[in-house]
Amino acid sequence: MSHQCRTHFRQISELLDGELDTAAAERLRAHLEGCPNCRTCWATFSRTVELYRHLGTAPPPASLISDLKDFIRRQAS
């Protein structure tokens, strides 16, 4: 990984979060167009973030909570 790639790699999450200024975002996008390795990192990271955001905040199933409590009680005995 080149020095330029390392610099841009650190900025990928900032780009996804909208934290990069316009000039830095444009430089990163230009780099991504010409660098297949960084483009793969971008695609993987952005897909992971997208999947994570769609998980929501649903609580775990009641049966899982019950099983965990039972396991903890058994371990404490």
PDB file of C-alpha atoms in Angstrom:
ATOM      1  CA  MET A   1       0.000   0.000   0.000  1.00  0.00           C
ATOM      2  CA  SER A   2       1.486   3.325  -1.027  1.00  0.00           C
ATOM      3  CA  HIS A   3       1.737   6.352   1.232  1.00  0.00           C
ATOM      4  CA  GLN A   4      -1.009   8.015  -0.822  1.00  0.00           C
ATOM      5  CA  CYS A   5      -3.260   4.963  -0.366  1.00  0.00           C
ATOM      6  CA  ARG A   6      -2.682   4.962   3.402  1.00  0.00           C
ATOM      7  CA  THR A   7      -3.652   8.617   3.591  1.00  0.00           C
ATOM      8  CA  HIS A   8      -6.819   8.055   1.582  1.00  0.00           C
ATOM      9  CA  PHE A   9      -7.669   4.858   3.438  1.00  0.00           C
ATOM     10  CA  ARG A  10      -7.869   6.854   6.684  1.00  0.00           C
ATOM     11  CA  GLN A  11     -10.302   9.259   5.016  1.00  0.00           C
ATOM     12  CA  ILE A  12     -12.802   6.668   3.770  1.00  0.00           C
ATOM     13  CA  SER A  13     -14.888   6.670   6.952  1.00  0.00           C
ATOM     14  CA  GLU A  14     -14.782  10.467   7.055  1.00  0.00           C
ATOM     15  CA  LEU A  15     -16.146  10.559   3.515  1.00  0.00           C
ATOM     16  CA  LEU A  16     -18.929   8.130   4.404  1.00  0.00           C
ATOM     17  CA  ASP A  17     -19.852  10.236   7.433  1.00  0.00           C
ATOM     18  CA  GLY A  18     -19.798  13.487   5.436  1.00  0.00           C
ATOM     19  CA  GLU A  19     -16.930  14.854   7.512  1.00  0.00           C
ATOM     20  CA  LEU A  20     -14.472  15.653   4.703  1.00  0.00           C
ATOM     21  CA  ASP A  21     -14.320  19.111   3.226  1.00  0.00           C
ATOM     22  CA  THR A  22     -15.178  19.385  -0.459  1.00  0.00           C
ATOM     23  CA  ALA A  23     -11.586  19.509  -1.705  1.00  0.00           C
ATOM     24  CA  ALA A  24     -10.489  16.455   0.307  1.00  0.00           C
ATOM     25  CA  ALA A  25     -13.582  14.525  -0.773  1.00  0.00           C
ATOM     26  CA  GLU A  26     -12.846  15.308  -4.425  1.00  0.00           C
ATOM     27  CA  ARG A  27      -9.218  14.186  -4.051  1.00  0.00           C
ATOM     28  CA  LEU A  28     -10.330  10.937  -2.438  1.00  0.00           C
ATOM     29  CA  ARG A  29     -12.947  10.260  -5.126  1.00  0.00           C
ATOM     30  CA  ALA A  30     -10.349  10.935  -7.848  1.00  0.00           C
ATOM     31  CA  HIS A  31      -7.951   8.516  -6.158  1.00  0.00           C
ATOM     32  CA  LEU A  32     -10.671   5.860  -5.881  1.00  0.00           C
ATOM     33  CA  GLU A  33     -11.350   6.110  -9.612  1.00  0.00           C
ATOM     34  CA  GLY A  34      -7.752   5.237 -10.411  1.00  0.00           C
ATOM     35  CA  CYS A  35      -6.866   2.784  -7.648  1.00  0.00           C
ATOM     36  CA  PRO A  36      -8.540  -0.640  -7.732  1.00  0.00           C
ATOM     37  CA  ASN A  37      -7.221  -1.604  -4.273  1.00  0.00           C
ATOM     38  CA  CYS A  38      -8.635   1.482  -2.583  1.00  0.00           C
ATOM     39  CA  ARG A  39     -11.842   1.162  -4.598  1.00  0.00           C
ATOM     40  CA  THR A  40     -12.264  -2.372  -3.216  1.00  0.00           C
ATOM     41  CA  CYS A  41     -11.682  -1.081   0.319  1.00  0.00           C
ATOM     42  CA  TRP A  42     -14.214   1.687  -0.287  1.00  0.00           C
ATOM     43  CA  ALA A  43     -16.824  -0.725  -1.650  1.00  0.00           C
ATOM     44  CA  THR A  44     -16.353  -3.168   1.219  1.00  0.00           C
ATOM     45  CA  PHE A  45     -16.385  -0.515   3.919  1.00  0.00           C
ATOM     46  CA  SER A  46     -19.347   1.386   2.512  1.00  0.00           C
ATOM     47  CA  ARG A  47     -21.357  -1.833   2.154  1.00  0.00           C
ATOM     48  CA  THR A  48     -20.517  -2.819   5.733  1.00  0.00           C
ATOM     49  CA  VAL A  49     -21.628   0.576   7.036  1.00  0.00           C
ATOM     50  CA  GLU A  50     -24.827   0.361   4.978  1.00  0.00           C
ATOM     51  CA  LEU A  51     -25.647  -3.087   6.360  1.00  0.00           C
ATOM     52  CA  TYR A  52     -24.892  -1.973   9.909  1.00  0.00           C
ATOM     53  CA  ARG A  53     -27.151   1.068   9.589  1.00  0.00           C
ATOM     54  CA  HIS A  54     -30.030  -1.145   8.488  1.00  0.00           C
ATOM     55  CA  LEU A  55     -29.735  -3.487  11.459  1.00  0.00           C
ATOM     56  CA  GLY A  56     -31.779  -1.198  13.635  1.00  0.00           C
ATOM     57  CA  THR A  57     -31.978  -1.407  17.371  1.00  0.00           C
ATOM     58  CA  ALA A  58     -34.226  -4.414  17.869  1.00  0.00           C
ATOM     59  CA  PRO A  59     -33.784  -6.018  21.282  1.00  0.00           C
ATOM     60  CA  PRO A  60     -32.502  -9.599  21.453  1.00  0.00           C
ATOM     61  CA  PRO A  61     -35.152 -12.342  21.610  1.00  0.00           C
ATOM     62  CA  ALA A  62     -36.540 -13.059  25.079  1.00  0.00           C
ATOM     63  CA  SER A  63     -35.372 -16.675  24.805  1.00  0.00           C
ATOM     64  CA  LEU A  64     -31.773 -15.519  24.353  1.00  0.00           C
ATOM     65  CA  ILE A  65     -31.980 -13.300  27.426  1.00  0.00           C
ATOM     66  CA  SER A  66     -33.462 -16.153  29.430  1.00  0.00           C
ATOM     67  CA  ASP A  67     -30.769 -18.587  28.241  1.00  0.00           C
ATOM     68  CA  LEU A  68     -28.026 -16.114  29.145  1.00  0.00           C
ATOM     69  CA  LYS A  69     -29.448 -15.565  32.607  1.00  0.00           C
ATOM     70  CA  ASP A  70     -29.646 -19.334  33.154  1.00  0.00           C
ATOM     71  CA  PHE A  71     -26.051 -19.748  31.982  1.00  0.00           C
ATOM     72  CA  ILE A  72     -24.844 -16.993  34.319  1.00  0.00           C
ATOM     73  CA  ARG A  73     -26.701 -18.524  37.269  1.00  0.00           C
ATOM     74  CA  ARG A  74     -25.142 -21.931  36.565  1.00  0.00           C
ATOM     75  CA  GLN A  75     -21.664 -20.417  36.315  1.00  0.00           C
ATOM     76  CA  ALA A  76     -22.124 -18.513  39.568  1.00  0.00           C
ATOM     77  CA  SER A  77     -23.103 -21.683  41.472  1.00  0.00           C
TER      78      SER A  77
END
